[in-house]
Short mmCIF file of C-alpha atoms in Angstrom, two decimals:
data_model
loop_
_atom_site.label_atom_id
_atom_site.label_comp_id
_atom_site.label_asym_id
_atom_site.label_seq_id
_atom_site.Cartn_x
_atom_site.Cartn_y
_atom_site.Cartn_z
CA UNK A 1 0.00 0.00 0.00
CA UNK A 2 1.50 3.29 -1.14
CA UNK A 3 -0.40 5.68 1.08
CA UNK A 4 -1.22 5.65 4.76
CA UNK A 5 -2.67 9.11 5.15
CA UNK A 6 -6.15 8.45 3.83
CA UNK A 7 -7.00 6.69 7.04
CA UNK A 8 -6.11 9.43 9.53
CA UNK A 9 -9.63 10.81 9.64
CA UNK A 10 -10.73 7.59 11.25
CA UNK A 11 -9.45 8.76 14.60
CA UNK A 12 -12.87 10.33 15.00
CA UNK A 13 -14.24 6.83 15.43
CA UNK A 14 -12.58 6.59 18.81
CA UNK A 15 -14.56 9.46 20.27
CA UNK A 16 -17.81 8.89 22.13
CA UNK A 17 -20.53 11.02 23.66
CA UNK A 18 -20.89 11.33 27.40
CA UNK A 19 -24.48 10.20 27.79
CA UNK A 20 -27.04 8.23 25.85
CA UNK A 21 -29.25 11.31 25.40
CA UNK A 22 -26.28 13.25 24.07
CA UNK A 23 -25.55 10.42 21.64
CA UNK A 24 -29.17 10.31 20.51
CA UNK A 25 -29.33 14.03 19.83
CA UNK A 26 -25.93 14.18 18.15
CA UNK A 27 -26.18 11.31 15.72
CA UNK A 28 -25.35 12.18 12.14
CA UNK A 29 -27.61 9.99 10.04
CA UNK A 30 -25.29 10.39 7.06
CA UNK A 31 -22.17 9.23 8.92
CA UNK A 32 -21.64 5.51 9.56
CA UNK A 33 -21.07 4.51 13.19
CA UNK A 34 -19.09 1.44 12.21
CA UNK A 35 -16.29 0.89 9.74
CA UNK A 36 -14.83 -2.15 8.09
CA UNK A 37 -11.60 -3.42 9.68
CA UNK A 38 -9.46 -3.04 6.56
CA UNK A 39 -9.93 0.73 6.73
CA UNK A 40 -9.10 0.95 10.42
CA UNK A 41 -6.01 -1.31 10.39
CA UNK A 42 -3.62 1.01 8.45
CA UNK A 43 -4.22 3.97 10.76
CA UNK A 44 -3.84 1.77 13.84
CA UNK A 45 -0.61 0.25 12.54
CA UNK A 46 0.87 3.65 11.81
CA UNK A 47 -0.25 5.07 15.17
CA UNK A 48 1.41 2.43 17.33
CA UNK A 49 4.99 2.54 16.07
CA UNK A 50 7.49 4.73 17.96
CA UNK A 51 10.45 5.84 15.85
CA UNK A 52 11.56 8.64 18.17
CA UNK A 53 14.86 9.17 19.97
CA UNK A 54 13.56 9.16 23.56
CA UNK A 55 14.51 5.58 24.37
CA UNK A 56 18.03 6.11 23.05
CA UNK A 57 18.44 9.32 25.06
CA UNK A 58 17.43 7.78 28.41
CA UNK A 59 19.63 4.71 27.85
CA UNK A 60 22.67 6.71 26.75
CA UNK A 61 22.93 5.75 23.10
CA UNK A 62 22.54 9.48 22.60
CA UNK A 63 23.29 12.57 24.67
CA UNK A 64 20.96 15.58 24.77
CA UNK A 65 22.72 18.93 24.51
CA UNK A 66 19.66 21.12 24.12
CA UNK A 67 16.55 19.34 22.86
CA UNK A 68 14.96 16.94 25.42
CA UNK A 69 17.58 17.97 27.97
CA UNK A 70 15.30 17.24 30.93
CA UNK A 71 14.75 13.72 29.59
CA UNK A 72 18.48 13.18 29.22
CA UNK A 73 19.16 14.55 32.71
CA UNK A 74 16.54 12.23 34.22
CA UNK A 75 14.14 14.98 35.24
CA UNK A 76 11.08 13.13 34.00
CA UNK A 77 7.49 14.23 34.10
CA UNK A 78 4.41 12.77 32.45
CA UNK A 79 4.68 9.34 30.84
CA UNK A 80 5.53 9.21 27.13
CA UNK A 81 2.91 6.48 26.73
CA UNK A 82 -0.68 6.91 27.87
CA UNK A 83 -2.12 5.14 24.89
CA UNK A 84 -5.85 5.12 25.52
CA UNK A 85 -6.82 7.09 22.42
CA UNK A 86 -4.98 4.58 20.23
CA UNK A 87 -6.29 1.72 22.36
CA UNK A 88 -9.83 2.73 21.51
CA UNK A 89 -9.01 2.11 17.87
CA UNK A 90 -7.44 -1.26 18.68
CA UNK A 91 -10.59 -2.14 20.57
CA UNK A 92 -12.72 -0.93 17.66
CA UNK A 93 -10.77 -3.21 15.34
CA UNK A 94 -11.58 -6.16 17.59
CA UNK A 95 -15.28 -5.26 17.76
CA UNK A 96 -15.60 -4.70 14.03
CA UNK A 97 -13.74 -7.94 13.33
CA UNK A 98 -16.33 -9.72 15.45
CA UNK A 99 -19.11 -7.97 13.53
CA UNK A 100 -17.81 -9.23 10.17
CA UNK A 101 -16.70 -12.63 11.49
CA UNK A 102 -12.98 -12.28 10.73
CA UNK A 103 -10.81 -13.86 13.43
CA UNK A 104 -7.60 -12.74 11.75
CA UNK A 105 -8.49 -9.07 12.15
CA UNK A 106 -9.49 -9.80 15.74
CA UNK A 107 -6.15 -11.50 16.45
CA UNK A 108 -4.27 -8.49 15.07
CA UNK A 109 -6.40 -6.18 17.20
CA UNK A 110 -5.45 -8.20 20.28
CA UNK A 111 -1.75 -7.94 19.42
CA UNK A 112 -1.95 -4.16 19.22
CA UNK A 113 -4.14 -3.96 22.33
CA UNK A 114 -1.51 -5.93 24.23
CA UNK A 115 1.37 -3.89 22.79
CA UNK A 116 -0.21 -0.58 23.81
CA UNK A 117 -1.30 -1.62 27.28
CA UNK A 118 2.12 -3.18 27.88
CA UNK A 119 4.14 -0.06 27.19
CA UNK A 120 1.66 2.05 29.16
CA UNK A 121 1.96 -0.08 32.29
CA UNK A 122 5.71 -0.49 31.81
CA UNK A 123 6.08 3.28 32.10
CA UNK A 124 3.98 3.93 35.20
CA UNK A 125 2.95 0.73 36.95
CA UNK A 126 -0.72 0.31 37.88
CA UNK A 127 -3.10 1.53 35.15
CA UNK A 128 -6.77 1.49 34.14
CA UNK A 129 -7.19 -1.87 32.42
CA UNK A 130 -10.25 -4.01 33.14
CA UNK A 131 -12.52 -0.93 33.31
CA UNK A 132 -10.79 0.91 30.46
CA UNK A 133 -12.34 1.43 27.00
CA UNK A 134 -15.87 1.11 28.35
CA UNK A 135 -17.18 4.59 27.65
CA UNK A 136 -19.98 3.21 25.48
CA UNK A 137 -21.04 1.11 28.46
CA UNK A 138 -21.21 4.16 30.68
CA UNK A 139 -17.86 3.65 32.46
CA UNK A 140 -16.15 7.04 32.23
CA UNK A 141 -13.95 6.94 35.32
CA UNK A 142 -11.90 3.76 35.09
CA UNK A 143 -10.42 2.19 38.19
CA UNK A 144 -6.76 1.15 38.20
CA UNK A 145 -5.62 -2.46 38.08
CA UNK A 146 -2.49 -3.74 39.77
CA UNK A 147 0.36 -4.16 37.31
CA UNK A 148 0.56 -7.85 38.12
CA UNK A 149 -3.08 -8.31 37.08
CA UNK A 150 -2.52 -6.24 33.95
CA UNK A 151 0.24 -8.61 32.88
CA UNK A 152 -1.99 -11.63 33.40
CA UNK A 153 -4.42 -10.01 30.98
CA UNK A 154 -1.71 -9.09 28.46
CA UNK A 155 -0.38 -12.62 28.28
CA UNK A 156 -3.94 -13.90 27.80
CA UNK A 157 -4.42 -11.48 24.87
CA UNK A 158 -1.41 -12.96 23.10
CA UNK A 159 -2.46 -16.54 23.75
CA UNK A 160 -5.86 -15.75 22.29
CA UNK A 161 -4.32 -13.94 19.32
CA UNK A 162 -2.21 -16.95 18.45
CA UNK A 163 -5.28 -19.20 18.64
CA UNK A 164 -7.34 -16.88 16.42
CA UNK A 165 -4.79 -16.16 13.69
CA UNK A 166 -5.25 -18.77 10.98
CA UNK A 167 -3.33 -18.87 7.70
CA UNK A 168 -6.28 -20.77 6.20
CA UNK A 169 -8.85 -18.39 7.64
CA UNK A 170 -10.62 -15.39 6.13
CA UNK A 171 -8.03 -13.18 4.37
CA UNK A 172 -7.40 -9.60 5.45
CA UNK A 173 -6.65 -6.43 3.52
CA UNK A 174 -5.38 -2.99 4.46
CA UNK A 175 -2.28 -4.52 6.05
CA UNK A 176 0.65 -2.10 5.68
CA UNK A 177 2.88 -4.14 8.00
CA UNK A 178 2.80 -7.70 6.62
CA UNK A 179 0.68 -7.35 3.46
CA UNK A 180 -1.83 -9.90 4.69
CA UNK A 181 0.69 -12.59 5.68
CA UNK A 182 -1.05 -14.17 8.69
CA UNK A 183 1.86 -16.47 9.52
CA UNK A 184 4.03 -13.40 10.10
CA UNK A 185 1.37 -11.93 12.38
CA UNK A 186 1.42 -15.18 14.39
CA UNK A 187 5.20 -14.93 14.62
CA UNK A 188 4.88 -11.36 15.88
CA UNK A 189 2.31 -12.40 18.50
CA UNK A 190 4.49 -15.19 19.86
CA UNK A 191 7.74 -13.22 19.72
CA UNK A 192 6.03 -10.42 21.63
CA UNK A 193 4.77 -13.06 24.06
CA UNK A 194 8.38 -14.07 24.73
CA UNK A 195 9.35 -10.41 25.31
CA UNK A 196 6.67 -9.99 27.96
CA UNK A 197 7.36 -13.36 29.56
CA UNK A 198 11.01 -12.42 29.90
CA UNK A 199 9.94 -9.11 31.44
CA UNK A 200 8.01 -10.91 34.20
CA UNK A 201 10.28 -13.94 34.48
CA UNK A 202 11.39 -12.95 37.99
CA UNK A 203 7.87 -12.04 39.06
CA UNK A 204 5.63 -14.80 37.70
CA UNK A 205 6.69 -18.38 38.53
CA UNK A 206 5.06 -19.85 35.42
CA UNK A 207 6.78 -17.47 32.99
CA UNK A 208 9.89 -19.60 32.53
CA UNK A 209 7.79 -22.69 31.81
CA UNK A 210 5.72 -20.81 29.26
CA UNK A 211 8.88 -19.58 27.52
CA UNK A 212 9.97 -23.19 27.12
CA UNK A 213 6.52 -24.23 25.91
CA UNK A 214 6.56 -21.62 23.14
CA UNK A 215 10.12 -22.39 22.04
CA UNK A 216 9.54 -26.15 22.05
CA UNK A 217 6.37 -25.97 19.94
CA UNK A 218 7.13 -24.03 16.73
CA UNK A 219 4.19 -25.59 14.89
CA UNK A 220 1.74 -24.10 17.39
CA UNK A 221 3.82 -21.08 18.37
CA UNK A 222 5.86 -19.90 15.36
CA UNK A 223 8.30 -17.07 16.13
CA UNK A 224 10.55 -14.78 14.07
CA UNK A 225 13.03 -16.79 12.01
CA UNK A 226 14.86 -13.97 10.24
CA UNK A 227 14.85 -10.23 9.65
CA UNK A 228 12.16 -10.83 7.03
CA UNK A 229 9.75 -11.66 9.85
CA UNK A 230 10.50 -8.72 12.15
CA UNK A 231 7.67 -6.32 12.93
CA UNK A 232 8.85 -3.10 11.28
CA UNK A 233 6.97 -0.46 9.32
CA UNK A 234 8.87 0.88 6.30
CA UNK A 235 8.43 4.63 5.96
CA UNK A 236 7.71 6.20 2.59
CA UNK A 237 9.65 8.96 0.81
CA UNK A 238 6.74 11.41 0.66
CA UNK A 239 5.25 13.65 3.33
CA UNK A 240 3.50 13.04 5.71
CA UNK A 241 4.60 9.40 5.72
CA UNK A 242 8.33 10.06 5.95
CA UNK A 243 10.51 8.90 8.80
CA UNK A 244 9.67 11.23 11.75
CA UNK A 245 13.19 12.67 11.91
CA UNK A 246 13.25 13.75 8.27
CA UNK A 247 14.84 17.22 8.08
CA UNK A 248 14.96 17.41 11.88
CA UNK A 249 16.97 20.63 12.44
CA UNK A 250 18.08 19.51 15.88
CA UNK A 251 20.19 16.71 14.41
CA UNK A 252 22.33 19.05 12.30
CA UNK A 253 22.52 21.55 15.14
CA UNK A 254 23.81 18.84 17.45
CA UNK A 255 20.97 19.14 19.95
CA UNK A 256 21.13 15.35 20.26
CA UNK A 257 24.50 13.69 19.61
CA UNK A 258 26.20 10.34 19.97
CA UNK A 259 26.48 9.33 23.62
CA UNK A 260 29.85 8.57 25.14
CA UNK A 261 28.69 5.25 26.60
CA UNK A 262 27.72 3.91 23.18
CA UNK A 263 30.63 5.51 21.33
CA UNK A 264 33.20 4.07 23.72
CA UNK A 265 31.62 0.62 23.54
CA UNK A 266 31.49 0.56 19.75
CA UNK A 267 35.06 1.83 19.44
CA UNK A 268 36.39 -0.66 21.99
CA UNK A 269 34.62 -3.49 20.18
CA UNK A 270 35.79 -2.22 16.75
CA UNK A 271 32.14 -2.25 15.80
CA UNK A 272 31.45 -1.09 12.22
CA UNK A 273 27.85 -0.22 13.11
CA UNK A 274 29.15 3.08 14.47
CA UNK A 275 29.40 4.33 10.87
CA UNK A 276 25.70 3.64 10.32
CA UNK A 277 24.67 5.23 13.61
CA UNK A 278 26.69 8.44 13.75
CA UNK A 279 29.11 10.72 11.91
CA UNK A 280 32.80 11.37 12.59
CA UNK A 281 33.36 14.79 14.13
CA UNK A 282 33.43 17.64 11.64
CA UNK A 283 36.86 18.80 12.77
CA UNK A 284 38.39 15.34 12.38
CA UNK A 285 36.91 14.95 8.91
CA UNK A 286 38.29 18.34 7.89
CA UNK A 287 41.74 17.37 9.16
CA UNK A 288 41.69 14.10 7.23
CA UNK A 289 41.65 11.84 10.30
CA UNK A 290 37.99 10.95 10.95
CA UNK A 291 37.17 9.96 14.51
CA UNK A 292 34.05 9.45 16.61
CA UNK A 293 33.58 11.25 19.92
CA UNK A 294 30.57 10.78 22.17
CA UNK A 295 29.25 13.20 24.77
CA UNK A 296 28.67 11.99 28.36
CA UNK A 297 25.07 11.64 29.42
CA UNK A 298 23.16 13.85 31.84
CA UNK A 299 25.46 16.86 31.70
CA UNK A 300 24.24 20.40 32.17
CA UNK A 301 23.35 22.13 28.93
CA UNK A 302 26.41 24.37 29.20
CA UNK A 303 28.80 21.48 29.82
CA UNK A 304 27.30 19.37 27.04
CA UNK A 305 27.48 22.17 24.48
CA UNK A 306 31.12 22.92 25.26
CA UNK A 307 32.31 19.32 25.78
CA UNK A 308 35.50 18.51 23.85
CA UNK A 309 35.50 21.94 22.24
CA UNK A 310 31.89 21.99 21.09
CA UNK A 311 29.76 20.75 18.22
CA UNK A 312 32.55 20.38 15.64
CA UNK A 313 34.33 17.98 17.98
CA UNK A 314 31.29 15.84 18.80
CA UNK A 315 29.74 13.11 16.67
CA UNK A 316 26.36 13.96 15.23
CA UNK A 317 23.66 11.40 14.42
CA UNK A 318 24.09 9.75 11.02
CA UNK A 319 22.37 11.68 8.25
CA UNK A 320 20.47 8.57 7.18
CA UNK A 321 17.94 9.43 9.88
CA UNK A 322 17.30 13.03 8.85
CA UNK A 323 18.55 13.79 5.33
CA UNK A 324 18.00 10.51 3.51
CA UNK A 325 15.63 8.31 5.52
CA UNK A 326 14.05 6.63 2.49
CA UNK A 327 13.21 3.06 3.48
CA UNK A 328 14.01 3.67 7.15
CA UNK A 329 11.93 1.55 9.48
CA UNK A 330 9.90 2.06 12.59
CA UNK A 331 10.43 -1.11 14.60
CA UNK A 332 7.84 -2.69 16.88
CA UNK A 333 10.05 -5.71 17.57
CA UNK A 334 13.14 -6.97 15.77
CA UNK A 335 14.47 -10.41 15.00
CA UNK A 336 17.67 -9.44 16.79
CA UNK A 337 15.76 -8.65 19.98
CA UNK A 338 14.07 -12.04 19.90
CA UNK A 339 17.39 -13.84 19.47
CA UNK A 340 18.84 -12.05 22.50
CA UNK A 341 15.76 -13.04 24.52
CA UNK A 342 16.36 -16.65 23.52
CA UNK A 343 20.08 -16.32 24.28
CA UNK A 344 19.26 -15.15 27.82
CA UNK A 345 16.76 -17.97 28.29
CA UNK A 346 19.28 -20.55 27.07
CA UNK A 347 22.07 -19.08 29.23
CA UNK A 348 19.77 -19.50 32.24
CA UNK A 349 18.96 -23.08 31.17
CA UNK A 350 15.26 -22.38 30.71
CA UNK A 351 15.30 -23.68 27.13
CA UNK A 352 17.45 -26.06 25.13
CA UNK A 353 19.77 -24.76 22.45
CA UNK A 354 23.00 -22.84 22.49
CA UNK A 355 23.15 -19.44 24.16
CA UNK A 356 26.17 -18.73 21.97
CA UNK A 357 24.25 -19.52 18.79
CA UNK A 358 21.29 -17.33 19.75
CA UNK A 359 23.67 -14.53 20.78
CA UNK A 360 25.48 -14.68 17.47
CA UNK A 361 22.18 -14.82 15.58
CA UNK A 362 21.14 -11.61 17.32
CA UNK A 363 24.33 -9.86 16.27
CA UNK A 364 24.01 -11.18 12.73
CA UNK A 365 20.45 -9.88 12.58
CA UNK A 366 21.57 -6.43 13.71
CA UNK A 367 24.45 -6.32 11.24
CA UNK A 368 22.17 -7.41 8.42
CA UNK A 369 19.73 -4.63 9.32
CA UNK A 370 22.53 -2.11 8.76
CA UNK A 371 23.75 -3.79 5.56
CA UNK A 372 26.94 -5.02 7.24
CA UNK A 373 26.62 -8.81 6.94
CA UNK A 374 29.99 -9.06 5.19
CA UNK A 375 31.73 -7.82 8.34
CA UNK A 376 29.96 -9.85 10.98
CA UNK A 377 32.15 -12.98 11.00
CA UNK A 378 35.28 -11.00 11.81
CA UNK A 379 33.40 -9.04 14.46
CA UNK A 380 32.16 -12.19 16.22
CA UNK A 381 35.69 -13.38 16.96
CA UNK A 382 36.79 -10.07 18.44
CA UNK A 383 38.19 -10.16 21.97
CA UNK A 384 35.26 -8.30 23.52
CA UNK A 385 32.59 -9.96 21.40
CA UNK A 386 33.41 -13.67 21.24
CA UNK A 387 30.95 -15.41 23.53
CA UNK A 388 32.27 -16.31 26.97
CA UNK A 389 29.79 -18.31 29.10
CA UNK A 390 31.14 -16.81 32.32
CA UNK A 391 30.19 -13.35 31.06
CA UNK A 392 27.32 -14.48 28.89
CA UNK A 393 24.45 -12.51 30.42
CA UNK A 394 26.40 -9.25 30.34
CA UNK A 395 27.48 -9.83 26.74
CA UNK A 396 23.91 -10.59 25.70
CA UNK A 397 22.63 -7.47 27.45
CA UNK A 398 25.26 -5.21 25.89
CA UNK A 399 24.62 -6.47 22.36
CA UNK A 400 20.88 -6.21 22.87
CA UNK A 401 21.35 -2.59 24.01
CA UNK A 402 23.43 -1.79 20.93
CA UNK A 403 20.80 -3.34 18.65
CA UNK A 404 18.09 -1.09 20.11
CA UNK A 405 19.80 2.09 18.85
CA UNK A 406 17.17 4.57 17.65
CA UNK A 407 14.40 1.98 17.42
CA UNK A 408 11.58 0.31 19.36
CA UNK A 409 10.81 3.36 21.49
CA UNK A 410 11.44 2.94 25.21
CA UNK A 411 11.68 -0.85 25.12
CA UNK A 412 15.44 -0.54 25.62
CA UNK A 413 14.87 1.26 28.93
CA UNK A 414 12.35 -1.31 30.14
CA UNK A 415 14.87 -4.06 29.44
CA UNK A 416 17.82 -2.37 31.14
CA UNK A 417 15.62 -1.59 34.14
CA UNK A 418 14.93 -5.32 34.41
CA UNK A 419 18.50 -6.58 34.07
CA UNK A 420 20.60 -3.68 35.34
CA UNK A 421 22.86 -4.22 32.32
CA UNK A 422 24.58 -2.38 30.84
CA UNK A 423 25.15 0.11 33.63
CA UNK A 424 23.59 3.54 33.13
CA UNK A 425 25.70 6.42 34.43
CA UNK A 426 23.70 8.91 36.53
CA UNK A 427 25.74 11.80 35.06
CA UNK A 428 27.23 14.93 36.54
CA UNK A 429 24.19 17.04 35.69
CA UNK A 430 21.60 14.56 36.92
CA UNK A 431 18.43 16.35 38.10
CA UNK A 432 16.99 13.35 39.93
CA UNK A 433 19.22 13.29 42.98
CA UNK A 434 21.93 11.33 41.20
CA UNK A 435 19.58 8.43 40.43
CA UNK A 436 18.18 6.80 37.32
CA UNK A 437 14.36 6.89 37.52
CA UNK A 438 12.37 3.67 37.57
CA UNK A 439 9.11 5.07 36.17
CA UNK A 440 7.34 8.11 34.78
CA UNK A 441 4.54 10.07 36.43
CA UNK A 442 0.89 9.71 35.52
CA UNK A 443 -0.41 12.39 33.13
CA UNK A 444 -2.04 15.45 34.67
CA UNK A 445 -5.28 14.53 32.93
CA UNK A 446 -5.70 11.63 35.35
CA UNK A 447 -5.56 13.95 38.34
CA UNK A 448 -7.95 16.38 36.65
CA UNK A 449 -10.53 13.99 35.20
CA UNK A 450 -10.14 10.69 37.05
CA UNK A 451 -9.00 12.07 40.37
CA UNK A 452 -10.59 9.65 42.81
CA UNK A 453 -9.25 6.58 41.03
CA UNK A 454 -5.86 8.25 40.60
CA UNK A 455 -5.67 8.93 44.35
CA UNK A 456 -6.67 5.36 45.13
CA UNK A 457 -3.95 4.07 42.79
CA UNK A 458 -1.13 6.08 44.36
CA UNK A 459 -2.34 5.20 47.85
CA UNK A 460 -1.63 1.57 46.94
CA UNK A 461 1.39 1.87 44.64
CA UNK A 462 3.13 4.80 46.30
CA UNK A 463 3.83 8.45 45.64
CA UNK A 464 3.53 9.54 42.03
CA UNK A 465 7.18 10.32 41.37
CA UNK A 466 9.87 8.84 39.21
CA UNK A 467 11.61 6.94 42.00
CA UNK A 468 8.63 5.01 43.38
CA UNK A 469 9.11 1.29 42.73
CA UNK A 470 6.46 -0.48 40.67
CA UNK A 471 5.62 -4.18 40.77
CA UNK A 472 8.09 -4.97 38.01
CA UNK A 473 10.96 -3.34 39.90
CA UNK A 474 10.29 -4.57 43.44
#
């Protein structure tokens, strides 16, 4: 499908009136109240993907010199994900799929419903869940569910999605992600299932067993097998469907630059991906000796701007993301990420198979994504890269972190928060008392429009600040 924009007007479908009388007196007889799923799916698909830099700033792939400085200095406010407006469209897809009797559309709706609820709860902890999306039923002030209960529901969504998706079932159209390939949707559902199971593996006793069940039953639970299966939306060359960072002036101005933590790691590992991620400093290029220099995280604006002599001596983000992003992707979940999940599971003896093989597959997937497959064999035997079982979990975590550069939104933060690897430096200009936050705050709209339930939630979870532990972090 060449265009996505025709579907944007469908966001109006997610709105609802406050009372039945209001609905009755404000019904446009010439406007349909339902819509076929194939018209809703493209807008939903486009709405969900996060191709921004926030996740890379908070996990020190990148350093903020001016733009998003508070984010980079860990002075966080309202959550970046409070996805209820998009969730209404995911829910509408499920309802309309039921109306037309298409289980494949319903399964896709459940995947997106899970994906959106997951990143919302991962940011803040307890959230409206079981009472959410019930405005048409008269529930306007949704109570909050415990994060543990939310995760039980999320895992059930994915189990149901896998059961519903049927390659021999009713075909779908309007699919800008997989072009109607239901097997790839099943692989996405089950790969996402493994991501969430790994997230709760220290919190839910049955998670490890379920990971093994999925891995041991590929006929029932197919998962990503290559980069061709990864869930990634390819952006188009024309506005408004270009990569979000197209012509972003802040990139050229150096408002966000290569972070020292990532730069030092890539240089130590002799990692050729640095050339695809960033640019050599302008001064080094002009002198004929190109070099990469990263800026430390969480510095004051003044210190970051002047570090190492200023912008000409700092590595800017690669121009592929702003000047020539044709074919750039917005990634929901990559093949490389899945392989690192499997590597961790194998290293912990939860599944059979070689942790080394999964680890190397993850690196190969990342190199292939950057068009660097010809260089991966040499890289894999490097001193800091060759797999060492005694350091296996750290090596897996570091390579997973590298692979998340500028993709998959804040998933990289959620994963590092779980493992503690690689280490995130608090920074000299840290505005959070020298600490890395564990969560974001609830949006102000919750205090203003759902105040009683908001107060009940924080009375149970704890004060609404960025250092209050949530169930996942306790």
